[in-house]
């Protein structure tokens, strides 16, 4: 059958540096198969997966085990994060050798209940990571302040949705971003701030960038497209860490993406069972929801609405993450990021997001259910192979996704070999005078 791309736009596939695929340990919520199928359906060709699985990805063995699960099942390319916690600072080099894409540090507590490192442990960790050149992604909220606020509001019987925002005031993120930036500046370790949700965090971000700190940051579609005005309508479904904030915050995040204070878009894809999301007390519902399948349609819809240009979307969904994690082909070179990871999108097609159709089959619940979007990926290719064709998953492509860390090492070796061959050819060629 002939392939016809008439009327479509060809974009690099999205690189989502923030997904939770739950395998091992919580595979009743999501697996590598379902999570990467959702990515393929959403035009995302590379995912970096978070370590709050069970066991957490805190040792070389845990990395090897997770990579095996991914290699056997993934539809799209992947990297896995290693955990940076209070009690595994001595494992960081071993994690690098086992092939992590970078580290994840939970400065604040969240799903999985992993121990947040003290500032001292973070400093020691950053000193060890700096020479490795890997980037550390931060859940930047201050655990101690958060716990104290939470207890106080609970004691006051404040279980209303807006108390959920109040319990995690953006100042806890401001403090954490500023502190992490100081540790990064001190040690030279690269950092990335996950899920920026508020206007207030942009100030320490911009200041750190102005000082030359190697810091990048993401925000997520839910912080751009939702606000406290949606709390009544969505109830506990909207619960996420950090929380969705005021309309003025969303406006500031759009501005941050436009002026470069924020580098990229990621999803914090956080699947939970629908019954775990539904709770009369919003504070007792699990945090997060699937996002990897809906990111591109939501953002392309925002392109159509004039919020950003298509070029800006390519910058924040693919170019910026590729550059930050060293997946971008060096000038004049073919490398990772140039191996035909492609989304073909129809900017004129309108679809209504239906949570019951999500490929995260155990977590079919979304705050974007019933939202009509214009701009939809129609075909996705990973390494030149279809993983979604005409809006259908290509089942045979299961297990075709590759570990980007391995591709990266291969392409480095290829470049060195090519350089050697070229040098030999040049040496053989007699100079003409
Ligand atoms: O909402 C969230 N869900 N925030 C996090 O930081 C963790 C995530 C999860 O793993 O469920
Ligand atoms: Zn987080
Ligand atoms: Zn997360």
Short mmCIF file of C-alpha atoms and ligand atoms in Angstrom, two decimals:
data_model
loop_
_atom_site.label_atom_id
_atom_site.label_comp_id
_atom_site.label_asym_id
_atom_site.label_seq_id
_atom_site.Cartn_x
_atom_site.Cartn_y
_atom_site.Cartn_z
CA UNK A 1 0.00 0.00 0.00
CA UNK A 2 1.40 3.38 -0.99
CA UNK A 3 2.17 5.82 1.77
CA UNK A 4 0.74 9.29 1.32
CA UNK A 5 1.71 12.27 3.45
CA UNK A 6 -0.14 14.91 1.46
CA UNK A 7 -1.19 17.79 3.67
CA UNK A 8 0.73 16.59 6.72
CA UNK A 9 3.56 18.33 8.58
CA UNK A 10 6.71 16.36 9.35
CA UNK A 11 8.09 17.04 12.83
CA UNK A 12 10.83 15.40 14.88
CA UNK A 13 9.17 13.04 17.35
CA UNK A 14 8.74 14.50 20.82
CA UNK A 15 11.30 13.67 23.50
CA UNK A 16 9.51 13.43 26.86
CA UNK A 17 12.09 13.59 29.65
CA UNK A 18 9.54 12.93 32.41
CA UNK A 19 7.35 9.80 32.45
CA UNK A 20 6.46 7.26 35.16
CA UNK A 21 5.89 3.80 33.64
CA UNK A 22 5.61 1.95 37.01
CA UNK A 23 7.38 -1.25 35.94
CA UNK A 24 8.66 -3.01 38.07
CA UNK A 25 6.47 -2.89 41.16
CA UNK A 26 3.32 -1.03 40.17
CA UNK A 27 2.59 -2.72 36.86
CA UNK A 28 -1.12 -2.85 37.70
CA UNK A 29 -1.09 0.91 36.90
CA UNK A 30 1.09 0.86 33.74
CA UNK A 31 3.75 -1.25 31.99
CA UNK A 32 6.51 -0.56 29.50
CA UNK A 33 4.22 -1.98 26.82
CA UNK A 34 1.21 0.22 27.57
CA UNK A 35 3.21 3.34 28.43
CA UNK A 36 5.32 3.26 25.26
CA UNK A 37 2.25 2.37 23.15
CA UNK A 38 0.66 5.55 24.52
CA UNK A 39 3.82 7.47 23.60
CA UNK A 40 3.81 6.10 20.04
CA UNK A 41 0.13 7.10 19.68
CA UNK A 42 1.02 10.58 20.89
CA UNK A 43 3.89 11.27 18.47
CA UNK A 44 6.50 10.84 21.22
CA UNK A 45 9.50 8.82 20.05
CA UNK A 46 11.75 8.99 23.14
CA UNK A 47 10.89 8.82 26.85
CA UNK A 48 13.02 9.12 29.98
CA UNK A 49 11.50 7.04 32.75
CA UNK A 50 11.49 7.87 36.47
CA UNK A 51 12.99 5.75 39.29
CA UNK A 52 10.06 5.73 41.78
CA UNK A 53 9.23 2.14 40.86
CA UNK A 54 9.52 -0.81 43.27
CA UNK A 55 12.28 -1.54 43.89
CA UNK A 56 13.40 2.02 43.14
CA UNK A 57 16.04 2.37 40.42
CA UNK A 58 18.75 2.97 43.01
CA UNK A 59 21.32 0.27 42.20
CA UNK A 60 23.07 -1.05 39.09
CA UNK A 61 21.03 -4.25 39.34
CA UNK A 62 17.76 -2.32 39.38
CA UNK A 63 18.88 -0.39 36.28
CA UNK A 64 19.78 -3.60 34.45
CA UNK A 65 16.44 -5.17 35.38
CA UNK A 66 14.47 -2.13 34.22
CA UNK A 67 16.42 -1.86 30.94
CA UNK A 68 15.61 -5.51 30.24
CA UNK A 69 11.90 -4.88 30.74
CA UNK A 70 12.07 -1.83 28.50
CA UNK A 71 14.07 -3.51 25.75
CA UNK A 72 11.60 -6.40 25.54
CA UNK A 73 8.50 -4.22 25.36
CA UNK A 74 9.12 -0.65 24.24
CA UNK A 75 7.55 0.78 21.09
CA UNK A 76 9.67 3.93 21.35
CA UNK A 77 13.23 4.78 22.35
CA UNK A 78 13.89 5.22 26.05
CA UNK A 79 16.33 6.19 28.77
CA UNK A 80 16.01 5.36 32.45
CA UNK A 81 16.83 7.60 35.38
CA UNK A 82 18.83 6.47 38.39
CA UNK A 83 17.69 7.56 41.84
CA UNK A 84 19.65 10.12 43.84
CA UNK A 85 18.57 9.68 47.47
CA UNK A 86 19.97 10.12 50.96
CA UNK A 87 21.07 6.49 51.21
CA UNK A 88 22.56 5.68 47.78
CA UNK A 89 25.13 8.43 47.13
CA UNK A 90 27.81 5.72 46.99
CA UNK A 91 25.93 4.07 44.06
CA UNK A 92 25.99 7.02 41.65
CA UNK A 93 29.05 5.94 39.63
CA UNK A 94 27.72 2.37 39.43
CA UNK A 95 24.40 3.72 38.13
CA UNK A 96 26.26 5.67 35.43
CA UNK A 97 28.18 2.54 34.42
CA UNK A 98 24.88 0.62 34.26
CA UNK A 99 23.65 3.12 31.66
CA UNK A 100 21.32 5.66 33.28
CA UNK A 101 20.38 8.71 31.20
CA UNK A 102 20.74 10.91 34.30
CA UNK A 103 19.59 11.10 37.92
CA UNK A 104 16.30 11.96 39.61
CA UNK A 105 16.27 13.63 42.99
CA UNK A 106 13.02 13.88 44.97
CA UNK A 107 13.64 17.00 47.07
CA UNK A 108 10.00 16.73 48.14
CA UNK A 109 8.07 13.61 49.01
CA UNK A 110 5.70 12.07 46.46
CA UNK A 111 4.42 8.71 45.11
CA UNK A 112 6.76 5.89 46.20
CA UNK A 113 7.75 7.61 49.45
CA UNK A 114 11.45 7.75 48.57
CA UNK A 115 13.73 9.48 51.09
CA UNK A 116 14.55 13.07 50.08
CA UNK A 117 18.27 13.76 50.40
CA UNK A 118 19.51 16.32 52.89
CA UNK A 119 21.27 19.36 51.41
CA UNK A 120 24.57 17.81 52.52
CA UNK A 121 23.86 14.56 50.68
CA UNK A 122 22.84 16.54 47.58
CA UNK A 123 26.11 18.47 47.70
CA UNK A 124 28.13 15.29 47.97
CA UNK A 125 26.10 13.69 45.18
CA UNK A 126 26.58 16.70 42.88
CA UNK A 127 30.35 16.63 43.51
CA UNK A 128 30.41 13.00 42.39
CA UNK A 129 28.08 13.53 39.42
CA UNK A 130 29.82 16.63 37.99
CA UNK A 131 32.78 14.72 36.49
CA UNK A 132 30.35 12.14 35.01
CA UNK A 133 28.67 14.91 33.00
CA UNK A 134 25.16 13.52 33.59
CA UNK A 135 22.20 15.79 34.35
CA UNK A 136 20.15 15.54 37.57
CA UNK A 137 16.41 16.17 37.28
CA UNK A 138 14.80 17.62 40.37
CA UNK A 139 11.37 17.34 41.91
CA UNK A 140 12.05 20.78 43.40
CA UNK A 141 9.84 21.18 46.43
CA UNK A 142 11.10 21.41 50.01
CA UNK A 143 9.93 18.32 51.90
CA UNK A 144 10.04 19.74 55.41
CA UNK A 145 8.01 22.90 54.66
CA UNK A 146 5.50 20.88 52.65
CA UNK A 147 4.92 18.35 55.45
CA UNK A 148 4.45 21.10 58.02
CA UNK A 149 1.89 23.01 55.92
CA UNK A 150 0.04 19.82 55.07
CA UNK A 151 -0.31 18.81 58.72
CA UNK A 152 -1.47 22.28 59.75
CA UNK A 153 -4.19 22.49 57.09
CA UNK A 154 -5.32 18.95 57.82
CA UNK A 155 -5.58 19.75 61.54
CA UNK A 156 -7.68 22.78 60.63
CA UNK A 157 -10.04 20.49 58.67
CA UNK A 158 -9.18 22.29 55.43
CA UNK A 159 -9.78 19.49 52.93
CA UNK A 160 -11.16 21.75 50.23
CA UNK A 161 -9.50 21.67 46.80
CA UNK A 162 -7.88 25.08 47.12
CA UNK A 163 -6.26 23.99 50.38
CA UNK A 164 -4.42 21.47 48.22
CA UNK A 165 -2.82 24.42 46.39
CA UNK A 166 -2.22 26.22 49.68
CA UNK A 167 -0.53 23.15 51.16
CA UNK A 168 2.09 23.28 48.44
CA UNK A 169 2.69 27.01 48.08
CA UNK A 170 4.98 27.88 45.20
CA UNK A 171 7.53 29.27 47.69
CA UNK A 172 8.51 25.68 48.55
CA UNK A 173 9.49 25.27 44.92
CA UNK A 174 11.22 28.68 44.82
CA UNK A 175 13.38 27.68 47.79
CA UNK A 176 14.21 24.29 46.27
CA UNK A 177 15.06 25.69 42.81
CA UNK A 178 17.32 28.38 44.31
CA UNK A 179 19.07 25.89 46.61
CA UNK A 180 19.63 23.34 43.84
CA UNK A 181 20.98 26.10 41.56
CA UNK A 182 23.48 27.13 44.25
CA UNK A 183 24.66 23.51 44.63
CA UNK A 184 24.94 23.20 40.84
CA UNK A 185 26.90 26.45 40.58
CA UNK A 186 29.21 25.28 43.36
CA UNK A 187 29.92 21.83 41.92
CA UNK A 188 29.43 22.22 38.17
CA UNK A 189 26.80 19.44 38.13
CA UNK A 190 24.14 19.93 35.44
CA UNK A 191 20.55 20.14 36.65
CA UNK A 192 17.02 20.12 35.24
CA UNK A 193 13.95 21.44 37.08
CA UNK A 194 10.92 19.21 36.58
CA UNK A 195 7.29 20.37 36.37
CA UNK A 196 7.62 24.15 36.91
CA UNK A 197 4.07 25.11 37.91
CA UNK A 198 4.19 28.71 39.10
CA UNK A 199 5.22 32.22 38.14
CA UNK A 200 7.32 32.50 41.31
CA UNK A 201 9.75 29.75 40.25
CA UNK A 202 10.70 31.65 37.09
CA UNK A 203 12.71 34.22 39.05
CA UNK A 204 15.30 31.83 40.56
CA UNK A 205 15.39 30.02 37.19
CA UNK A 206 16.19 33.20 35.27
CA UNK A 207 18.72 34.30 37.89
CA UNK A 208 20.54 30.96 37.76
CA UNK A 209 20.66 31.05 33.95
CA UNK A 210 22.01 34.61 34.05
CA UNK A 211 24.80 33.43 36.37
CA UNK A 212 25.73 30.74 33.84
CA UNK A 213 24.47 27.74 35.82
CA UNK A 214 23.90 24.69 33.56
CA UNK A 215 20.21 24.51 34.42
CA UNK A 216 17.24 23.60 32.22
CA UNK A 217 13.54 23.47 33.06
CA UNK A 218 10.27 22.03 31.85
CA UNK A 219 6.61 22.71 32.36
CA UNK A 220 3.70 20.40 31.49
CA UNK A 221 0.48 20.80 29.47
CA UNK A 222 -1.69 20.71 32.63
CA UNK A 223 0.04 23.77 34.11
CA UNK A 224 -0.44 25.64 30.82
CA UNK A 225 -4.01 24.64 29.99
CA UNK A 226 -5.66 24.19 33.43
CA UNK A 227 -5.98 26.40 36.51
CA UNK A 228 -7.70 26.62 39.90
CA UNK A 229 -10.80 27.59 37.91
CA UNK A 230 -11.05 23.93 36.84
CA UNK A 231 -11.02 22.50 40.38
CA UNK A 232 -14.78 22.38 40.90
CA UNK A 233 -15.37 20.84 37.49
CA UNK A 234 -12.65 18.17 37.74
CA UNK A 235 -12.59 17.39 41.48
CA UNK A 236 -9.95 14.91 42.62
CA UNK A 237 -8.98 14.01 39.03
CA UNK A 238 -6.96 17.23 38.84
CA UNK A 239 -4.83 16.34 41.87
CA UNK A 240 -1.13 16.35 40.93
CA UNK A 241 2.21 17.21 42.56
CA UNK A 242 2.88 20.09 42.29
CA UNK A 243 -0.72 21.29 42.01
CA UNK A 244 -2.29 23.14 39.10
CA UNK A 245 -2.20 26.82 40.10
CA UNK A 246 -3.86 30.19 39.38
CA UNK A 247 -4.63 31.51 35.86
CA UNK A 248 -1.88 34.13 36.28
CA UNK A 249 0.65 31.30 36.82
CA UNK A 250 -0.36 29.62 33.56
CA UNK A 251 0.08 32.94 31.72
CA UNK A 252 3.56 33.35 33.22
CA UNK A 253 4.54 29.81 32.15
CA UNK A 254 3.53 30.54 28.54
CA UNK A 255 5.71 33.67 28.71
CA UNK A 256 8.56 31.63 30.22
CA UNK A 257 8.45 29.19 27.29
CA UNK A 258 8.47 32.09 24.84
CA UNK A 259 11.45 33.89 26.42
CA UNK A 260 13.53 30.77 27.13
CA UNK A 261 13.36 30.81 30.95
CA UNK A 262 11.61 27.47 30.46
CA UNK A 263 13.35 25.23 27.93
CA UNK A 264 10.93 22.44 27.20
CA UNK A 265 7.62 20.66 27.57
CA UNK A 266 7.37 17.28 29.34
CA UNK A 267 4.33 15.44 30.66
CA UNK A 268 5.03 13.96 34.13
CA UNK A 269 2.95 11.06 32.77
CA UNK A 270 1.75 9.59 36.10
CA UNK A 271 -0.80 6.80 35.61
CA UNK A 272 -2.99 5.61 38.50
CA UNK A 273 -6.13 3.45 38.51
CA UNK A 274 -9.35 5.46 38.09
CA UNK A 275 -10.49 4.24 41.51
CA UNK A 276 -7.25 5.55 43.06
CA UNK A 277 -7.96 8.96 41.54
CA UNK A 278 -11.51 9.18 42.87
CA UNK A 279 -11.80 10.20 46.45
CA UNK A 280 -14.26 12.45 48.23
CA UNK A 281 -11.33 13.99 50.04
CA UNK A 282 -9.19 15.48 47.28
CA UNK A 283 -6.09 15.16 49.48
CA UNK A 284 -6.47 11.39 49.63
CA UNK A 285 -6.60 10.83 45.87
CA UNK A 286 -3.40 9.65 44.12
CA UNK A 287 -1.43 12.40 42.38
CA UNK A 288 -1.01 12.68 38.64
CA UNK A 289 -2.59 11.30 35.45
CA UNK A 290 -1.48 9.98 32.05
CA UNK A 291 -0.06 12.64 29.73
CA UNK A 292 2.24 11.14 27.13
CA UNK A 293 -0.58 10.39 24.67
CA UNK A 294 -2.24 13.80 24.88
CA UNK A 295 0.75 16.17 24.99
CA UNK A 296 1.22 16.63 21.26
CA UNK A 297 -2.49 17.08 20.38
CA UNK A 298 -2.92 19.59 23.23
CA UNK A 299 0.18 21.56 22.25
CA UNK A 300 -0.61 21.49 18.51
CA UNK A 301 -4.07 22.74 19.40
CA UNK A 302 -2.37 25.61 21.23
CA UNK A 303 -0.27 26.23 18.10
CA UNK A 304 -3.50 26.48 16.10
CA UNK A 305 -4.89 28.83 18.75
CA UNK A 306 -1.87 31.12 18.23
CA UNK A 307 -0.22 30.59 21.64
CA UNK A 308 3.09 29.51 20.08
CA UNK A 309 4.49 28.86 16.62
CA UNK A 310 5.02 25.38 15.19
CA UNK A 311 8.79 26.11 15.19
CA UNK A 312 8.61 26.99 18.88
CA UNK A 313 6.80 23.72 19.51
CA UNK A 314 9.59 21.76 17.79
CA UNK A 315 12.13 23.66 19.90
CA UNK A 316 10.43 22.86 23.22
CA UNK A 317 9.29 19.30 22.43
CA UNK A 318 12.39 17.94 20.72
CA UNK A 319 15.37 20.24 20.11
CA UNK A 320 15.78 21.49 23.69
CA UNK A 321 15.62 18.06 25.38
CA UNK A 322 17.94 16.57 22.73
CA UNK A 323 20.50 19.31 23.37
CA UNK A 324 20.21 19.12 27.17
CA UNK A 325 20.83 15.35 27.25
CA UNK A 326 23.46 15.17 24.50
CA UNK A 327 21.20 13.45 21.95
CA UNK A 328 21.48 16.25 19.41
CA UNK A 329 23.66 15.46 16.40
CA UNK A 330 26.90 17.42 16.45
CA UNK A 331 27.32 19.89 13.61
CA UNK A 332 27.71 18.08 10.31
CA UNK A 333 27.29 14.71 11.98
CA UNK A 334 24.66 12.05 11.90
CA UNK A 335 23.84 10.89 15.42
CA UNK A 336 21.08 10.25 17.85
CA UNK A 337 18.21 12.59 17.15
CA UNK A 338 18.79 12.13 13.44
CA UNK A 339 17.78 8.48 13.19
CA UNK A 340 14.35 9.13 11.68
CA UNK A 341 12.32 9.57 14.87
CA UNK A 342 9.38 11.31 13.25
CA UNK A 343 5.84 12.48 13.88
CA UNK A 344 3.66 13.25 10.85
CA UNK A 345 0.86 15.50 12.04
CA UNK A 346 -2.39 16.77 10.59
CA UNK A 347 -2.77 20.37 11.75
CA UNK A 348 -6.36 20.50 10.48
CA UNK A 349 -7.74 17.35 12.03
CA UNK A 350 -10.01 17.81 15.04
CA UNK A 351 -10.47 15.07 17.62
CA UNK A 352 -12.10 14.92 21.03
CA UNK A 353 -9.81 13.48 23.69
CA UNK A 354 -11.51 10.37 25.08
CA UNK A 355 -9.96 8.93 28.24
CA UNK A 356 -11.59 5.57 27.50
CA UNK A 357 -9.43 5.25 24.38
CA UNK A 358 -6.10 5.89 26.12
CA UNK A 359 -3.44 3.22 25.56
CA UNK A 360 -2.55 3.47 29.26
CA UNK A 361 -5.30 0.88 29.60
CA UNK A 362 -5.29 0.62 33.40
CA UNK A 363 -5.22 4.38 33.97
CA UNK A 364 -7.98 5.64 31.68
CA UNK A 365 -8.59 8.93 33.41
CA UNK A 366 -7.59 12.39 32.22
CA UNK A 367 -8.37 15.98 33.17
CA UNK A 368 -8.51 16.59 29.39
CA UNK A 369 -11.32 14.10 28.80
CA UNK A 370 -13.85 15.52 26.31
CA UNK A 371 -11.59 18.39 25.23
CA UNK A 372 -11.69 18.95 21.46
CA UNK A 373 -8.26 19.55 19.95
CA UNK A 374 -7.17 20.49 16.45
CA UNK A 375 -3.75 19.17 15.44
CA UNK A 376 -3.16 15.42 15.74
CA UNK A 377 -0.22 13.07 15.04
CA UNK A 378 -1.29 10.59 12.36
CA UNK A 379 1.88 8.50 11.88
CA UNK A 380 4.85 7.98 14.20
CA UNK A 381 8.18 6.49 13.12
CA UNK A 382 10.94 5.37 15.47
CA UNK A 383 14.31 4.69 13.87
CA UNK A 384 12.61 4.89 10.48
CA UNK A 385 9.96 2.29 11.36
CA UNK A 386 6.26 2.87 11.78
CA UNK A 387 5.10 2.45 15.38
CA UNK A 388 1.79 4.23 14.70
CA UNK A 389 0.28 4.23 11.23
CA UNK A 390 -2.98 6.02 10.36
CA UNK A 391 -3.76 6.53 14.08
CA UNK A 392 -3.32 2.81 14.79
CA UNK A 393 -0.63 1.20 16.90
CA UNK A 394 1.65 -1.10 14.88
CA UNK A 395 1.59 -4.16 17.15
CA UNK A 396 4.68 -5.77 15.53
CA UNK A 397 6.74 -2.76 16.61
CA UNK A 398 6.63 -3.83 20.26
CA UNK A 399 10.20 -4.25 21.48
CA UNK A 400 11.64 -2.13 18.63
CA UNK A 401 12.37 0.82 20.93
CA UNK A 402 16.03 1.18 21.84
CA UNK A 403 17.97 2.44 24.81
CA UNK A 404 19.17 5.90 23.72
CA UNK A 405 22.24 5.53 25.94
CA UNK A 406 23.30 2.58 23.81
CA UNK A 407 22.59 4.42 20.52
CA UNK A 408 24.57 7.36 21.87
CA UNK A 409 27.62 5.19 22.64
CA UNK A 410 27.30 3.46 19.25
CA UNK A 411 27.12 6.70 17.34
CA UNK A 412 30.16 8.01 19.22
CA UNK A 413 32.06 4.88 18.15
CA UNK A 414 30.77 5.28 14.57
CA UNK A 415 31.95 8.86 14.46
CA UNK A 416 35.39 7.85 15.74
CA UNK A 417 35.60 5.02 13.18
CA UNK A 418 34.49 7.37 10.41
CA UNK A 419 37.13 9.87 11.50
CA UNK A 420 39.80 7.17 11.46
CA UNK A 421 38.76 5.96 8.00
CA UNK A 422 38.72 9.50 6.70
CA UNK A 423 42.16 10.22 8.19
CA UNK A 424 43.52 7.03 6.59
CA UNK A 425 42.05 7.99 3.21
CA UNK A 426 43.53 11.46 3.44
CA UNK A 427 46.93 10.01 4.39
CA UNK A 428 46.78 7.70 1.33
CA UNK A 429 45.95 10.47 -1.08
CA UNK A 430 49.12 12.00 -2.47
CA UNK A 431 49.25 15.76 -2.29
CA UNK A 432 49.26 17.44 -5.65
CA UNK A 433 51.42 20.45 -6.13
O1 LIG B 1 1.70 14.00 40.56
C1 LIG B 1 2.72 13.36 40.65
N1 LIG B 1 2.76 12.04 40.39
N2 LIG B 1 3.82 14.01 41.03
C2 LIG B 1 4.94 13.35 41.32
O2 LIG B 1 5.91 13.99 41.68
C3 LIG B 1 5.01 11.86 41.21
C4 LIG B 1 3.99 11.34 40.29
C5 LIG B 1 3.76 9.86 40.44
O3 LIG B 1 4.74 9.10 40.37
O4 LIG B 1 2.61 9.44 40.59
ZN1 LIG B 2 7.73 15.29 40.68
ZN1 LIG B 3 7.05 12.98 37.98
#
